[in-house]
Coordinates of C-alpha atoms in Angstrom, one line a residue:
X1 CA 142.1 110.1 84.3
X2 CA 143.3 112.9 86.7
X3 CA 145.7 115.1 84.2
X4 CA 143.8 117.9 85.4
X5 CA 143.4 117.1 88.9
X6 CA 146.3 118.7 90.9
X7 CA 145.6 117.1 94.5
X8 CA 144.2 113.7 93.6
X9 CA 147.7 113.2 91.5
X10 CA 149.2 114.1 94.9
X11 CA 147.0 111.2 97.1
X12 CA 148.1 109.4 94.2
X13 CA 151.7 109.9 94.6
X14 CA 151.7 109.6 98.2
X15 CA 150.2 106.4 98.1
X16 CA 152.8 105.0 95.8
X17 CA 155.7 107.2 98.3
X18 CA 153.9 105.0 101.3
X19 CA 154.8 101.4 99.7
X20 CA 158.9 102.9 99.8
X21 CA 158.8 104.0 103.3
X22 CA 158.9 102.4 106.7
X23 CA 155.5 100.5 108.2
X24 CA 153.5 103.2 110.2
X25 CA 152.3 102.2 113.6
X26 CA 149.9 104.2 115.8
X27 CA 149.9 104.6 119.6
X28 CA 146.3 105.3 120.7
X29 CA 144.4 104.9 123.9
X30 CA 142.5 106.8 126.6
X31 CA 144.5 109.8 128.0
X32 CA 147.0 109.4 130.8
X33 CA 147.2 105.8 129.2
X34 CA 151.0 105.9 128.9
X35 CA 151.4 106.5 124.8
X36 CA 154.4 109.0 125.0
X37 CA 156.5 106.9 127.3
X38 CA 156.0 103.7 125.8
X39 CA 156.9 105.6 122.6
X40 CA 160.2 106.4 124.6
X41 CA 160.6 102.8 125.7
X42 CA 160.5 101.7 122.6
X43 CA 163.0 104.4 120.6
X44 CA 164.9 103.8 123.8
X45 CA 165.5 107.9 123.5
X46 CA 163.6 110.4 125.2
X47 CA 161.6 111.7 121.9
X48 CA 158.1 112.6 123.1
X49 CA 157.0 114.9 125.7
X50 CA 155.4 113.0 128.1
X51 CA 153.7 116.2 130.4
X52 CA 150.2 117.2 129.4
X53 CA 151.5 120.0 127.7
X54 CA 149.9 121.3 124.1
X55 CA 151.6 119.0 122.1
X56 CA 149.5 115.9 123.6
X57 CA 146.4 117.6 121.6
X58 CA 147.9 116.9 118.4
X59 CA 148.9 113.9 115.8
X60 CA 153.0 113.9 116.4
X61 CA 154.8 111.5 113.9
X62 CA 158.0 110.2 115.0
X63 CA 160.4 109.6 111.7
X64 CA 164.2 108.6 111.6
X65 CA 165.9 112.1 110.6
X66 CA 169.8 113.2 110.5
X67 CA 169.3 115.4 113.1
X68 CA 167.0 115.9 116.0
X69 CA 163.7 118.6 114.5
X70 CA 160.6 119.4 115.2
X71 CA 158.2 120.7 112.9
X72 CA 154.8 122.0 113.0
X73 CA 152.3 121.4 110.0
X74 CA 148.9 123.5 109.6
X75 CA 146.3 122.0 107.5
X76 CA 147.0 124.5 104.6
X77 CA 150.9 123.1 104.6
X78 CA 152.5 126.0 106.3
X79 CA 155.4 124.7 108.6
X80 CA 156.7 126.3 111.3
X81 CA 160.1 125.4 113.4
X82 CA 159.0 124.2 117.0
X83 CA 161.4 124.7 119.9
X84 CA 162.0 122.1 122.1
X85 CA 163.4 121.9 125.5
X86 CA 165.5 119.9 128.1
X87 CA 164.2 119.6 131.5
X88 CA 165.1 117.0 133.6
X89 CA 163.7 113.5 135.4
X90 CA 161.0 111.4 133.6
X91 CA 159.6 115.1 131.7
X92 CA 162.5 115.7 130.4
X93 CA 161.5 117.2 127.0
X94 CA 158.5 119.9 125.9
X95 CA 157.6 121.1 122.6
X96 CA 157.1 124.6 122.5
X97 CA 154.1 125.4 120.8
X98 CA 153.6 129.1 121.8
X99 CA 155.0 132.0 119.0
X100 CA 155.4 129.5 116.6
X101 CA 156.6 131.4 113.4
X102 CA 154.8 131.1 110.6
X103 CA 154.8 132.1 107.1
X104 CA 153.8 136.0 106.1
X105 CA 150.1 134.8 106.0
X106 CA 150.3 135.0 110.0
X107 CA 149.1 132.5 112.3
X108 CA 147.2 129.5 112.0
X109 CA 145.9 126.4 114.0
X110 CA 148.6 123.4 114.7
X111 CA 147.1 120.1 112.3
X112 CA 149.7 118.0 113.3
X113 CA 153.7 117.8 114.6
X114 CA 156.5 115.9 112.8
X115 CA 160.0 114.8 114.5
X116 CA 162.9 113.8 113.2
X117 CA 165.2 112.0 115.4
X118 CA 168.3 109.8 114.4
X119 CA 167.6 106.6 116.1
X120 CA 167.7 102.7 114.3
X121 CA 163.6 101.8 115.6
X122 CA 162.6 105.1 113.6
X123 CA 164.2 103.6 110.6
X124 CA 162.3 100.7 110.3
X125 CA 159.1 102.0 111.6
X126 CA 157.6 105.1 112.2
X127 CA 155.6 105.6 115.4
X128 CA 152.5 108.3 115.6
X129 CA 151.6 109.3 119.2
X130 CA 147.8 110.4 119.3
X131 CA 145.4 112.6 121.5
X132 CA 143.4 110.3 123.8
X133 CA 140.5 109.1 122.9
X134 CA 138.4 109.8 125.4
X135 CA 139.3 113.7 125.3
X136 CA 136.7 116.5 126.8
X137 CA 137.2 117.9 123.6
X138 CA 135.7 116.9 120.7
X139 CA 137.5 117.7 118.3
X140 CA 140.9 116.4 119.9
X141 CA 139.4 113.1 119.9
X142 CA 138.0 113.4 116.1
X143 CA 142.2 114.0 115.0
X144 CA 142.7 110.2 116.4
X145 CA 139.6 108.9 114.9
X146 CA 140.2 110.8 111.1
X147 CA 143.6 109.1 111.5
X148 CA 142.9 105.3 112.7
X149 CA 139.1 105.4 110.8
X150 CA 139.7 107.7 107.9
X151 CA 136.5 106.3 106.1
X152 CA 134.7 107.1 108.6
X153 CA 135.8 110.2 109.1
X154 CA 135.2 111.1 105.6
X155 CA 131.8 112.5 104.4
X156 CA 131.1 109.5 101.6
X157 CA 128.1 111.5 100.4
X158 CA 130.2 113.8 99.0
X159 CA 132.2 113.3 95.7
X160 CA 135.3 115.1 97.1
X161 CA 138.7 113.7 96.8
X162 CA 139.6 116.8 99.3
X163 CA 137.6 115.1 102.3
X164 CA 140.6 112.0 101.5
X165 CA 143.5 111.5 103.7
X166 CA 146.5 109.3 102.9
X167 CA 148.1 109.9 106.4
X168 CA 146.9 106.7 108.2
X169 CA 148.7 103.8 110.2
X170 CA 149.0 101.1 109.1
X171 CA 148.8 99.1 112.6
X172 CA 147.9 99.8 115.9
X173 CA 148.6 99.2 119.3
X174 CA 146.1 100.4 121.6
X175 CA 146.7 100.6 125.2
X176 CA 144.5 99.9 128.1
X177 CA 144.4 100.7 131.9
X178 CA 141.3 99.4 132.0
X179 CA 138.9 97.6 129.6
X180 CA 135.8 100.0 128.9
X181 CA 132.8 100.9 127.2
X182 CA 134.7 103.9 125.2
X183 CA 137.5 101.5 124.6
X184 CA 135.8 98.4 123.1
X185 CA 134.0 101.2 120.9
X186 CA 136.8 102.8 119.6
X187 CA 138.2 99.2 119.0
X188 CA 135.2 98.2 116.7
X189 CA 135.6 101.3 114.8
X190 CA 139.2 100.3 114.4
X191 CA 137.8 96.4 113.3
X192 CA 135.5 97.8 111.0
X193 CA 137.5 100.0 108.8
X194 CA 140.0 96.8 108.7
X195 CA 137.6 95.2 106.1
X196 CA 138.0 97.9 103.9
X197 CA 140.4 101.6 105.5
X198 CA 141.3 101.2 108.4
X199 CA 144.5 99.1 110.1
X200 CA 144.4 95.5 109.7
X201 CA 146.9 94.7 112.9
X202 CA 146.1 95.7 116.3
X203 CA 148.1 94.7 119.3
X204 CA 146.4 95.7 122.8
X205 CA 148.8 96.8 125.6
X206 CA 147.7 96.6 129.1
X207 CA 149.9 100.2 130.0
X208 CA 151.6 101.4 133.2
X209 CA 150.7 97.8 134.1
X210 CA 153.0 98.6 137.2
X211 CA 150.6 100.5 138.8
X212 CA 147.8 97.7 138.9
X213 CA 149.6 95.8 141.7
X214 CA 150.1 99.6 143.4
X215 CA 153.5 98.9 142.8
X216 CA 154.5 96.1 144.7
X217 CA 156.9 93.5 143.8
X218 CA 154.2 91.3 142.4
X219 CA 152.8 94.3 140.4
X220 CA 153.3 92.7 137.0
X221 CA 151.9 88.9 138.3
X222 CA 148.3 91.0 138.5
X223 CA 149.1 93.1 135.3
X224 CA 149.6 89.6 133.5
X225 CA 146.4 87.9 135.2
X226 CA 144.5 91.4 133.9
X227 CA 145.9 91.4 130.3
X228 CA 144.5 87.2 130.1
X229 CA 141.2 88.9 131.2
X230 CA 141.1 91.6 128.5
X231 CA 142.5 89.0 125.8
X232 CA 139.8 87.1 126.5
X233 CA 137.3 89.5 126.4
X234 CA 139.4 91.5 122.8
X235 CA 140.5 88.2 121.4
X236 CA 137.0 86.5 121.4
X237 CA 135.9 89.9 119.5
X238 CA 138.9 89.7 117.1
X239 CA 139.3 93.6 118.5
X240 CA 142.8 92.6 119.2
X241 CA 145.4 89.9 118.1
X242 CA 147.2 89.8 121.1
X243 CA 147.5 91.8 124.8
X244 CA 150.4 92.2 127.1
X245 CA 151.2 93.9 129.8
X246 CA 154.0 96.5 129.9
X247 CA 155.1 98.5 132.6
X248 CA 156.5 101.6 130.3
X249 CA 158.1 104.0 132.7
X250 CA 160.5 101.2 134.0
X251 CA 161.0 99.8 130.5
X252 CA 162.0 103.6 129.1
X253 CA 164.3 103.9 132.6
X254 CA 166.0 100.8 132.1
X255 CA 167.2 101.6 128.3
X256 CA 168.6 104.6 130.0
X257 CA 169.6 103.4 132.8
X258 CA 173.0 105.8 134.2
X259 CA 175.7 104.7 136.1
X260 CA 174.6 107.1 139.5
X261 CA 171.6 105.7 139.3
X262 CA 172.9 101.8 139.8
X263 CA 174.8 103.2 142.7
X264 CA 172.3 104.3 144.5
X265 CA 170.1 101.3 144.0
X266 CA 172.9 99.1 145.1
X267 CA 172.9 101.6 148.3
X268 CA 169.7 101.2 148.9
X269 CA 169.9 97.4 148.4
X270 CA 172.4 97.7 151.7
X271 CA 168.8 98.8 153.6
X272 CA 166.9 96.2 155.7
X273 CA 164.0 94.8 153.3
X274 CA 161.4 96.4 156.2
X275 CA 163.2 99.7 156.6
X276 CA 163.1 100.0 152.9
X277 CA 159.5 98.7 152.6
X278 CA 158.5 101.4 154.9
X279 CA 160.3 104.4 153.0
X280 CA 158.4 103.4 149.8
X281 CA 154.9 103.2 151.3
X282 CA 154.9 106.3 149.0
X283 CA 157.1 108.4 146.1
X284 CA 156.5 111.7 148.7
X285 CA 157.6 109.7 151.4
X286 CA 161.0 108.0 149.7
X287 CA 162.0 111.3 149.0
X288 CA 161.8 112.8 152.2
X289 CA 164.9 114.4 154.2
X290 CA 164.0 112.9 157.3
X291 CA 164.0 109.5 155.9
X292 CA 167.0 108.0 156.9
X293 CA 168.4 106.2 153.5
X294 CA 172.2 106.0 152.2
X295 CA 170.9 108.1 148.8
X296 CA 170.4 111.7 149.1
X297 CA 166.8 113.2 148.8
X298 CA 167.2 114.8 145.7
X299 CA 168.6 111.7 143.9
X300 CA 165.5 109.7 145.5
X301 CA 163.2 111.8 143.9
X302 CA 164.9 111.1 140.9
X303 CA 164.6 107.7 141.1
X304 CA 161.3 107.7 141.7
X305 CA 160.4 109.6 138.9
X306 CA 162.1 107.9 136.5
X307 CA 161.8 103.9 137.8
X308 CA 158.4 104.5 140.0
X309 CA 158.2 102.8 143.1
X310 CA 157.9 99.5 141.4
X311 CA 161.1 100.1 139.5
X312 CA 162.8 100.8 142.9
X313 CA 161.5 97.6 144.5
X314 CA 162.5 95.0 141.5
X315 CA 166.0 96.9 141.2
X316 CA 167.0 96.4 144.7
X317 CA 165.6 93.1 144.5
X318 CA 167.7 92.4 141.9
X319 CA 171.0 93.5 143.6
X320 CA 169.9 91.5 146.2
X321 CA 169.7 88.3 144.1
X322 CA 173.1 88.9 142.7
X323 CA 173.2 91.5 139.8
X324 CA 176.4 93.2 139.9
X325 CA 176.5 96.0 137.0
X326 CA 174.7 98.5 135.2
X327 CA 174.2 97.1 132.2
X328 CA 173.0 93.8 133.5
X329 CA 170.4 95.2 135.7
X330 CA 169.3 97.2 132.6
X331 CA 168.4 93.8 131.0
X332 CA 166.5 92.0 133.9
X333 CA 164.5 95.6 134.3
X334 CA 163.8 95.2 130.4
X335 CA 162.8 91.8 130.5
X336 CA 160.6 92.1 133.6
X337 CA 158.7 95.3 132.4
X338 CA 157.7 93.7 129.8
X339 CA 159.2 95.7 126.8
X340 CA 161.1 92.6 125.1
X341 CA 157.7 90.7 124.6
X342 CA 155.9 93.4 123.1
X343 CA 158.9 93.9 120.7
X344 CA 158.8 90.4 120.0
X345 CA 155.0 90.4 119.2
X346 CA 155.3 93.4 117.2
X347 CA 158.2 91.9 115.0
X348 CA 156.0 89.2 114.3
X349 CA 152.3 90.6 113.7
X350 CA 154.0 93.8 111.8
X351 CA 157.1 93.6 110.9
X352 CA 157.0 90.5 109.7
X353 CA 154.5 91.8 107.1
X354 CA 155.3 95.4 106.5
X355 CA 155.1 95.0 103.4
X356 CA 151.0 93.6 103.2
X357 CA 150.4 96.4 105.8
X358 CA 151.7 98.9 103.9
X359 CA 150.3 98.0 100.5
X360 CA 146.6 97.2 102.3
X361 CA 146.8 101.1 103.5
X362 CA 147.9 102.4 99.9
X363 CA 145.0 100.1 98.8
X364 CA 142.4 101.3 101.0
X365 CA 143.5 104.8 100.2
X366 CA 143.2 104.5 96.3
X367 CA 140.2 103.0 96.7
X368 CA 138.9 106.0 98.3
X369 CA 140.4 108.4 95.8
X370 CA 138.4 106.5 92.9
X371 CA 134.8 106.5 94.6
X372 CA 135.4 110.2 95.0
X373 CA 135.2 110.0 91.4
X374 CA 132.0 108.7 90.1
X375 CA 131.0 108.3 86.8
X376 CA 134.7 108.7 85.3
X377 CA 137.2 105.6 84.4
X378 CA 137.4 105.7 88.3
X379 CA 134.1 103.4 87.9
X380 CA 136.0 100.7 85.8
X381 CA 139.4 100.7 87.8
X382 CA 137.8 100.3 91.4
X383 CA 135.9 97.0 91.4
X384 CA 139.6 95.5 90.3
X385 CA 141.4 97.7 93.2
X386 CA 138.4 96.4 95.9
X387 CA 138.9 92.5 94.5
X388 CA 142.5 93.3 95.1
X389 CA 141.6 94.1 98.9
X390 CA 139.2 90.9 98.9
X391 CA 141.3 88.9 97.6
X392 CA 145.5 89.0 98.3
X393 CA 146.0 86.0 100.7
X394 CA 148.9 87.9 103.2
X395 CA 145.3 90.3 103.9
X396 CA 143.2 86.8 104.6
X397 CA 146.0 85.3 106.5
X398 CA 145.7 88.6 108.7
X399 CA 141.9 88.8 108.7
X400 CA 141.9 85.1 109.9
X401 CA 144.2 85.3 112.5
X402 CA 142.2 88.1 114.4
X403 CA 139.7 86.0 114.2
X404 CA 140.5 82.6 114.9
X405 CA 139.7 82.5 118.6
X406 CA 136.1 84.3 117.5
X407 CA 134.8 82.3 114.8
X408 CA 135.4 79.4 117.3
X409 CA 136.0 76.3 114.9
X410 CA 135.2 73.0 115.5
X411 CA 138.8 71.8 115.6
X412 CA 141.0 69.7 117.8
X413 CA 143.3 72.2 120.0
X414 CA 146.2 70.5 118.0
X415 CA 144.8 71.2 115.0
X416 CA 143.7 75.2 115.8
X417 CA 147.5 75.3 116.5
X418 CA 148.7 74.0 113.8
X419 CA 146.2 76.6 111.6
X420 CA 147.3 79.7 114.0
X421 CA 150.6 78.5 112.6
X422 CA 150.8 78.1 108.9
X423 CA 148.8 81.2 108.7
X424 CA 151.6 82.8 109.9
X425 CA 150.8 83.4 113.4
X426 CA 154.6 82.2 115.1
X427 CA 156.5 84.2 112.1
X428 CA 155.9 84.5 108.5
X429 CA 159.3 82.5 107.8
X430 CA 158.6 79.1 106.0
X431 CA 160.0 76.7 108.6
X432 CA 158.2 78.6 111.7
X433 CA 155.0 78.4 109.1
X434 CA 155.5 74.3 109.0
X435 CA 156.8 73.5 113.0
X436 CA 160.2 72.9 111.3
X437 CA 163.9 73.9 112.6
X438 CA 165.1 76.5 111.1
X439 CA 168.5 74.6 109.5
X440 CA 165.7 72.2 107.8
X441 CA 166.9 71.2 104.1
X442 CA 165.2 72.3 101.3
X443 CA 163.8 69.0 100.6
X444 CA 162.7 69.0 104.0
X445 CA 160.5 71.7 103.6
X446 CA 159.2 70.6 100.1
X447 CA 157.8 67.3 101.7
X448 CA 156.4 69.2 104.6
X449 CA 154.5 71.7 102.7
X450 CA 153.4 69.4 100.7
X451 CA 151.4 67.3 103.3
X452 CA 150.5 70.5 104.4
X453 CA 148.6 70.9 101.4
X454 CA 146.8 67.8 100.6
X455 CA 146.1 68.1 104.9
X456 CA 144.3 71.4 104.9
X457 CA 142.5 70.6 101.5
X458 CA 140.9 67.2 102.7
X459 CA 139.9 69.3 106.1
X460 CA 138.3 72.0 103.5
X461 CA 136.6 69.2 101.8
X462 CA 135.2 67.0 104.5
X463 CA 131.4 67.1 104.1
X464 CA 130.6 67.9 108.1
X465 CA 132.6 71.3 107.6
X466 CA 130.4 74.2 108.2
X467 CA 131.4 77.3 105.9
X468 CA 133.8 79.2 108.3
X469 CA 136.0 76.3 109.1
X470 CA 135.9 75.1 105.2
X471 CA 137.2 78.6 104.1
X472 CA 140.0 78.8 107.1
X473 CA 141.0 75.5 105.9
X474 CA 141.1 76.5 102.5
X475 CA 143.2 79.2 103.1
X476 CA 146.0 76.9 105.3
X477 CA 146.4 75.3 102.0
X478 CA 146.6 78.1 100.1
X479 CA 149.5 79.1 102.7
X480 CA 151.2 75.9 102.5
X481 CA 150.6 76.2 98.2
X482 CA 152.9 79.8 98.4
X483 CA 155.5 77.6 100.7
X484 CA 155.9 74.9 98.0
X485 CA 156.2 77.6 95.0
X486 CA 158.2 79.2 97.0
X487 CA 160.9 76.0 97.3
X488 CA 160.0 74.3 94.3
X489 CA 162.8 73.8 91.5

């Protein structure tokens, strides 16, 4: 059907290239929102710039590589080597987009970057910082739009495979400072393209959620109490499967946490709780000369940038309490700016199902390419690629769990747990599926699936069901069905 057709073989073979590579997850928000150092955080590696330099204007994708590279792309495919450099403190890298050297054909516009850095999270996921989305410019903002939206951001009344892109994510995790007009929009755009283009997970994270409490010890209590607001508000929606709050800076500064550094906070941990109090009133102030602290000025202002005046607070805290080494305060920092239980989350809502991400992206794509094609044999292959879409239960099992807390069934509490459950909600692993341990016998698991079964389909069938709760039922057994194949014999 395209023999002849040069570039819709390529979307072709890209979309069967995206089913062999790693799930791709997009950072988006607002600007100043905190994308480029929770991208840090979670590498653990300082990989993205995180000044407002250039490179913030631009799509960068963040890929596992031998060695540490940077390229630029132009929209023609021209590449060009980009030179990055080492400062030092919380900026500590830029990419140099100035005298970029391009091919004989001279210079062009920057359509996105591309790094390469050796590093196990890029290996199993690959992580695309965006321009914010509520950029002055245009244009800026359209890049993160054609790359979350790409329907959208295609002109459907054309009949041009050349509008298609297969570069999209297949997740998202969207952070907030604060819960918006421009944000909930941006959201539905996302929610909307998830029935047919666009991403089906998306994870909100309340960012730089340090900064709500202006830093004070309690900073993450009100960050939490905030992100219960905005899950209630995004969750009702089904804009958002889950939202946490993550304090980014001190998660990225405790993965790279240095041996000085400790020193110094266990100095400082020697200062009276008032004296010290008083110092940090402000990051200016902490670092001045004529503050009389055991740390030198310059190694302050180091610390601040790098921990924040939160960071500074829970560390000497900590010291206090009875942390004695580097590595251990590492952890507590970790687990206390939130980091571990967006990992956690992110495990389960996408990696977990990689795979049904990845194949609902290539999906989405091809179906694209064929309605760019109308009246060919592209007519008679799409209605079975779009049944495909409707129809592959890991897809309903996602579509459901965004929006269990929306459709409001009329079930027990007991029961709406156990469907958040077997839908795959805890973990896609059979025994998290069924509430059973995870050393459960086989047989064990048979017999549980099985009730499962004849449970959810007698809930489907009972004659007071309205529709929505009928088909969510229906699908639990369906669930519990692919358990039992699963262990039968």
């Amino acid at each position: 059907m395209f023999g002849r057709d040069e570039y819709a073989r390529t979307l072709l073979a890209e979309c069967e290239y995206r089913l062999r590579e790693p799930l791709r997850v997009a950072l988006a928000g607002s600007i100043k929102a905190g994308k480029s150092t929770l991208l840090n955080a979670l590498v653990g590696q300082a990989v993205a710039p995180t000044d407002a330099t250039e490179c913030t204007r631009v799509v960068t994708w963040y890929r596992d590589g031998a060695t540490p590279t940077v390229t630029a792309h132009a929209a023609d495919g021209s590449r060009a080597n980009v030179i990055v450099r080492r400062g030092s403190g919380a900026h500590g890298l830029t990419f140099d987009l100035n005298g970029l050297r391009w091919d004989a054909r001279g210079p062009r516009e920057v359509d996105h970057l591309e790094v390469g850095w050796p590093s196990e999270a890029l290996s199993q996921t690959t992580i695309i910082d965006t321009p914010g989305t509520s950029s002055l410019s245009r244009e800026v903002s359209l890049r993160t739009a054609r790359l979350l939206t790409p329907a959208a951001a295609e002109d459907d009344s054309r009949a041009d495979a050349s509008a298609i892109s297969v570069s999209g994510a297949d997740a998202v995790v969207y952070l907030l400072r604060r819960l918006d007009a421009a944000d909930v929009r941006f959201l539905e755009q996302i929610g909307a393209g998830a029935g047919g283009a666009g991403p089906l997970g998306v994870i909100g994270v309340v960012s730089r959620a340090d900064e709500i409490g202006s830093g004070r010890i309690d900073a993450l209590h009100s960050a939490r109490d905030v992100a219960a607001r905005f899950a209630g508000e995004l969750e009702r929606t089904g804009l958002c499967q889950a939202v946490i709050p993550v304090a980014g800076l001190l998660a990225f500064a405790a993965s790279t946490l240095r041996q000085p550094e400790f020193a110094a906070f266990e100095a400082l941990a020697t200062v009276p709780a008032e004296d010290l109090g008083i110092a940090l009133l402000s990051a200016d102030r902490f670092a001045r000369a004529d503050i009389p602290l055991p740390v030198a000025p310059e190694l302050r202002a180091q610390l601040a940038d790098r921990f924040g005046l939160f960071g500074i607070r829970m560390a000497t805290m900590l010291i206090r309490l009875g942390v004695r080494d580097s590595s251990s305060l590492a952890a507590e920092l970790a687990a206390r700016s939130g980091i571990e239980e967006l990992r956690s989350v992110l495990e389960v809502q996408f990696g977990q199902r990689a795979e049904e991400l990845k194949a609902h992206s290539a999906l989405s794509t091809l179906d694209r390419i064929l309605a760019a094609y109308p009246g060919t044999e592209a007519d008679r292959l799409r209605p079975r690629v779009r049944a495909r879409l409707a129809d592959v239960h890991g897809f309903t099992e996602l579509r459901l769990l965004g929006r269990l807390r929306t459709d409001e069934l009329p079930l027990p509490p007991t029961v709406l747990a156990d469907l958040h459950r077997i839908l795959g909600g805890a973990g896609v692993a059979a025994h998290l599926r069924l509430g059973l341990p995870a050393e459960a016998a086989p047989d064990s698991v048979r017999a549980t699936a099985f009730a499962a079964v004849r449970t959810w389909r007698t809930r489907a069938a009972h004659p007071l069901a309205d529709q929505a709760t009928a088909t969510a039922c229906r699908a639990a057994a369906r669930s519990a069905e692919g358990i039992l194949a699963e262990f039968r014999g």
